Coordinates of C-alpha atoms in Angstrom, one line a residue:
X1 CA 132.7 52.2 58.7
X2 CA 129.0 52.8 59.1
X3 CA 126.6 54.3 56.7
X4 CA 125.9 58.0 56.9
X5 CA 122.3 59.4 56.8
X6 CA 121.9 62.2 54.2
X7 CA 120.4 65.6 55.7
X8 CA 118.5 68.1 53.6
X9 CA 120.4 71.0 52.2
X10 CA 118.7 73.7 54.0
X11 CA 118.8 71.9 57.5
X12 CA 115.8 73.9 58.5
X13 CA 113.1 71.9 60.6
X14 CA 109.8 71.2 58.7
X15 CA 106.9 73.4 59.8
X16 CA 103.7 71.5 60.4
X17 CA 101.1 73.3 58.4
X18 CA 98.4 72.3 61.0
X19 CA 100.3 73.6 63.9
X20 CA 101.2 76.9 62.0
X21 CA 97.4 77.3 61.3
X22 CA 96.6 76.6 65.0
X23 CA 98.9 79.2 66.3
X24 CA 97.7 81.8 64.0
X25 CA 94.3 81.0 64.9
X26 CA 95.3 81.4 68.6
X27 CA 96.9 84.7 67.9
X28 CA 93.7 86.0 65.9
X29 CA 91.4 85.0 68.8
X30 CA 93.9 86.6 71.5
X31 CA 93.9 89.9 69.4
X32 CA 90.2 90.0 68.9
X33 CA 89.6 89.3 72.6
X34 CA 91.9 92.2 73.5
X35 CA 90.3 94.5 71.1
X36 CA 86.7 93.6 72.4
X37 CA 88.1 94.2 76.0
X38 CA 89.5 97.4 75.0
X39 CA 86.2 98.6 73.3
X40 CA 84.2 97.6 76.5
X41 CA 86.6 99.6 78.7
X42 CA 86.8 102.6 76.4
X43 CA 82.9 102.6 76.6
X44 CA 83.0 102.5 80.3
X45 CA 85.5 105.4 80.4
X46 CA 83.1 107.4 78.2
X47 CA 80.2 106.6 80.5
X48 CA 82.1 107.5 83.5
X49 CA 83.0 110.8 82.0
X50 CA 79.4 111.3 81.3
X51 CA 78.6 110.5 85.0
X52 CA 81.3 113.1 86.1
X53 CA 79.7 115.8 83.9
X54 CA 76.4 115.2 85.6
X55 CA 77.9 114.9 89.1
X56 CA 79.5 118.3 88.5
X57 CA 76.2 119.9 87.5
X58 CA 74.5 118.4 90.4
X59 CA 77.3 119.6 92.9
X60 CA 77.0 123.1 91.5
X61 CA 73.3 123.2 91.7
X62 CA 73.7 122.0 95.4
X63 CA 76.2 124.7 96.3
X64 CA 73.9 127.4 94.8
X65 CA 70.9 126.1 96.7
X66 CA 73.0 126.1 100.1
X67 CA 74.1 129.7 99.3
X68 CA 70.4 130.8 98.7
X69 CA 69.4 129.0 101.8
X70 CA 72.2 130.7 103.9
X71 CA 70.9 134.1 102.5
X72 CA 67.3 133.3 103.5
X73 CA 68.4 132.1 107.0
X74 CA 70.4 135.2 107.5
X75 CA 67.5 137.4 106.5
X76 CA 64.9 135.5 108.8
X77 CA 67.5 135.6 111.7
X78 CA 67.6 139.5 111.1
X79 CA 64.0 139.8 111.0
X80 CA 63.4 137.9 114.1
X81 CA 65.9 140.1 116.1
X82 CA 64.2 143.2 115.0
X83 CA 63.0 145.3 118.0
X84 CA 59.5 146.5 118.4
X85 CA 57.6 143.7 117.1
X86 CA 54.2 142.8 118.2
X87 CA 53.6 139.6 119.8
X88 CA 51.9 138.2 116.6
X89 CA 54.9 139.6 114.3
X90 CA 57.6 138.2 116.8
X91 CA 55.8 134.6 116.6
X92 CA 55.6 134.8 112.8
X93 CA 59.3 135.9 112.5
X94 CA 60.5 133.1 114.9
X95 CA 58.5 130.6 112.8
X96 CA 60.0 131.9 109.5
X97 CA 63.4 131.5 111.1
X98 CA 62.9 128.1 112.2
X99 CA 61.8 127.1 108.5
X100 CA 64.7 128.8 107.1
X101 CA 67.1 127.2 109.5
X102 CA 65.7 123.8 108.7
X103 CA 66.0 124.3 105.0
X104 CA 69.6 125.6 105.3
X105 CA 70.3 122.4 107.2
X106 CA 68.7 120.3 104.5
X107 CA 70.6 122.2 101.8
X108 CA 73.9 121.9 103.7
X109 CA 73.6 118.3 103.8
X110 CA 72.5 118.1 100.1
X111 CA 75.6 120.0 99.2
X112 CA 77.8 117.7 101.2
X113 CA 76.1 114.6 99.6
X114 CA 76.6 116.1 96.2
X115 CA 80.3 116.8 96.8
X116 CA 81.0 113.4 98.1
X117 CA 79.1 112.0 94.9
X118 CA 81.3 114.1 92.7
X119 CA 84.5 113.1 94.4
X120 CA 83.6 109.5 93.7
X121 CA 82.7 110.3 90.2
X122 CA 86.1 111.9 89.7
X123 CA 87.8 108.9 91.0
X124 CA 85.8 106.5 88.8
X125 CA 86.4 108.5 85.8
X126 CA 90.2 108.5 86.3
X127 CA 90.3 104.8 87.0
X128 CA 88.1 104.0 84.1
X129 CA 90.2 106.1 81.8
X130 CA 93.3 104.6 83.0
X131 CA 91.9 101.1 82.5
X132 CA 90.9 101.8 79.0
X133 CA 94.2 103.2 78.0
X134 CA 96.0 100.1 79.3
X135 CA 93.4 97.9 77.4
X136 CA 93.9 99.7 74.3
X137 CA 97.7 99.5 74.5
X138 CA 97.4 95.8 75.0
X139 CA 95.0 95.4 72.0
X140 CA 97.5 97.2 69.9
X141 CA 100.4 94.7 71.1
X142 CA 98.1 91.7 70.4
X143 CA 97.5 93.0 67.0
X144 CA 101.5 93.4 66.3
X145 CA 102.0 89.9 67.6
X146 CA 99.5 88.6 65.0
X147 CA 101.2 90.8 62.5
X148 CA 98.2 93.1 61.8
X149 CA 97.7 96.7 62.1
X150 CA 97.1 98.0 65.6
X151 CA 93.3 98.9 66.1
X152 CA 94.1 102.2 68.0
X153 CA 96.2 105.1 67.1
X154 CA 98.2 107.2 69.6
X155 CA 95.5 109.9 69.0
X156 CA 92.7 107.5 70.1
X157 CA 94.6 106.6 73.2
X158 CA 95.4 110.1 74.1
X159 CA 91.6 110.9 73.8
X160 CA 90.6 108.4 76.3
X161 CA 93.6 108.4 78.8
X162 CA 93.2 110.6 82.1
X163 CA 93.9 114.3 81.7
X164 CA 96.2 116.3 83.9
X165 CA 93.0 118.0 85.4
X166 CA 91.1 114.8 85.9
X167 CA 94.0 113.6 88.0
X168 CA 94.3 116.5 90.0
X169 CA 90.6 116.6 90.8
X170 CA 90.6 112.8 91.7
X171 CA 93.3 113.2 94.1
X172 CA 92.2 116.5 95.7
X173 CA 90.1 115.8 98.8
X174 CA 90.0 112.0 98.4
X175 CA 90.3 109.8 101.3
X176 CA 91.8 107.0 99.0
X177 CA 94.9 108.6 98.1
X178 CA 97.1 105.6 98.7
X179 CA 94.9 103.2 97.0
X180 CA 94.6 105.6 93.8
X181 CA 98.3 105.7 93.8
X182 CA 98.5 102.0 93.5
X183 CA 95.6 101.6 91.0
X184 CA 96.8 104.4 88.8
X185 CA 100.6 103.4 89.1
X186 CA 101.6 107.0 90.1
X187 CA 101.8 109.6 92.7
X188 CA 99.5 112.4 93.1
X189 CA 100.4 115.6 91.1
X190 CA 102.0 118.0 93.5
X191 CA 100.1 121.1 94.4
X192 CA 101.1 124.5 92.6
X193 CA 103.7 126.0 94.6
X194 CA 105.4 129.5 94.4
X195 CA 109.3 129.3 94.9
X196 CA 110.2 131.6 97.6
X197 CA 113.7 133.0 98.0
X198 CA 115.4 132.9 101.4
X199 CA 117.0 135.8 103.2
X200 CA 120.6 136.5 102.0
X201 CA 119.6 136.1 98.4
X202 CA 119.8 139.9 97.7
X203 CA 116.1 140.4 97.7
X204 CA 113.5 140.9 100.5
X205 CA 112.8 137.9 102.4
X206 CA 110.0 136.1 100.8
X207 CA 110.1 137.7 97.4
X208 CA 109.2 135.4 94.5
X209 CA 112.0 134.1 92.2
X210 CA 110.4 135.8 89.1
X211 CA 110.4 139.1 91.0
X212 CA 114.2 139.2 91.0
X213 CA 114.2 139.9 87.1
X214 CA 112.8 143.2 87.7
X215 CA 114.5 144.0 91.1
X216 CA 117.1 146.3 89.7
X217 CA 114.6 148.4 87.7
X218 CA 112.3 148.7 90.6
X219 CA 115.3 149.7 92.8
X220 CA 115.9 152.7 90.4
X221 CA 112.4 154.0 91.2
X222 CA 112.1 153.0 94.8
X223 CA 115.7 152.9 96.2
X224 CA 116.3 151.0 99.5
X225 CA 114.0 150.3 102.2
X226 CA 110.9 151.5 100.1
X227 CA 112.1 155.0 99.4
X228 CA 110.1 156.7 96.5
X229 CA 112.7 159.4 95.7
X230 CA 116.3 159.7 94.9
X231 CA 118.3 161.6 97.4
X232 CA 122.0 161.6 97.8
X233 CA 122.0 158.5 100.0
X234 CA 119.7 156.6 97.7
X235 CA 121.7 157.6 94.8
X236 CA 124.9 156.4 96.2
X237 CA 123.4 153.2 97.3
X238 CA 122.0 152.6 93.8
X239 CA 125.5 153.1 92.2
X240 CA 127.1 150.9 94.7
X241 CA 124.5 148.1 94.0
X242 CA 125.1 148.6 90.2
X243 CA 128.8 148.6 90.7
X244 CA 128.7 145.2 92.5
X245 CA 126.8 143.8 89.5
X246 CA 128.6 145.4 86.6
X247 CA 132.1 146.3 88.0
X248 CA 131.6 150.2 87.6
X249 CA 133.2 152.1 90.1
X250 CA 130.7 153.4 92.7
X251 CA 130.8 156.9 93.9
X252 CA 130.3 158.4 97.5
X253 CA 127.8 161.1 96.6
X254 CA 128.1 162.5 100.0
X255 CA 131.8 163.2 100.0
X256 CA 132.3 163.3 96.2
X257 CA 135.2 160.9 96.3
X258 CA 135.6 157.8 94.1
X259 CA 135.8 154.5 96.2
X260 CA 137.7 151.7 94.4
X261 CA 136.6 148.3 94.3
X262 CA 138.5 145.7 96.1
X263 CA 139.4 142.2 94.2
X264 CA 136.6 140.5 96.2
X265 CA 134.0 142.9 94.9
X266 CA 133.6 144.9 98.2
X267 CA 134.3 148.4 98.9
X268 CA 137.1 149.3 101.3
X269 CA 136.5 151.1 104.6
X270 CA 136.9 154.9 104.2
X271 CA 140.2 156.4 105.3
X272 CA 140.5 159.9 106.1
X273 CA 143.5 161.4 104.2
X274 CA 145.8 163.7 106.1
X275 CA 145.7 167.4 105.2

């Protein structure tokens, strides 16, 4: 028979120290590069938010200037149309109106440009914040791969990532909605909507859902069809409504008779008894 080669007791492959050191250094460099990239993007996000703050200030100032120019132009127009002016006064008021309308035109354009700049700043701030968030998570993952403590806490990430208000502002009025959806990896936030009940729900058509919580209490005070007093017909209507909800037998106040409730919750048609 042939000879048998002895195998080590553990059977585990030998680890080359040089290779292990190379891999460790590679992981360290990767983690450090990810951390530096995250820091750069975090600074960019902070700068974008600072620019957004300035853009909001500029847009607000431009809107106020436009509003002031509109008032000035309206006053100048009223003065130019005032009857009984001398030729010199009419000429002066006409010139003042021309100046006011020119300034209004300039203020309107400045406001439009400031609003456009603000929209761009809102989009850049959201994109920069999203990029910083992703970079910070990537840096954390690289640190874990290196068996080191992640450089960013969840609080750090929450502080830099886009807020709900920033997302809504970025999507509102933008002409790049589809592009933003792709870059941010999400759909635009839905606009706030009030849930409206349809006819047949037991409330007036178009009544908000929350209003149903107080409908019965309001019915006591107002009765059907907006009545503000409780006459006999209103009293009968209210008791019949309450009976349908609670099982209480409604009364016919007009005739003074008790109306039994059918198994399906409806009241039977009145039957005239023979005398």
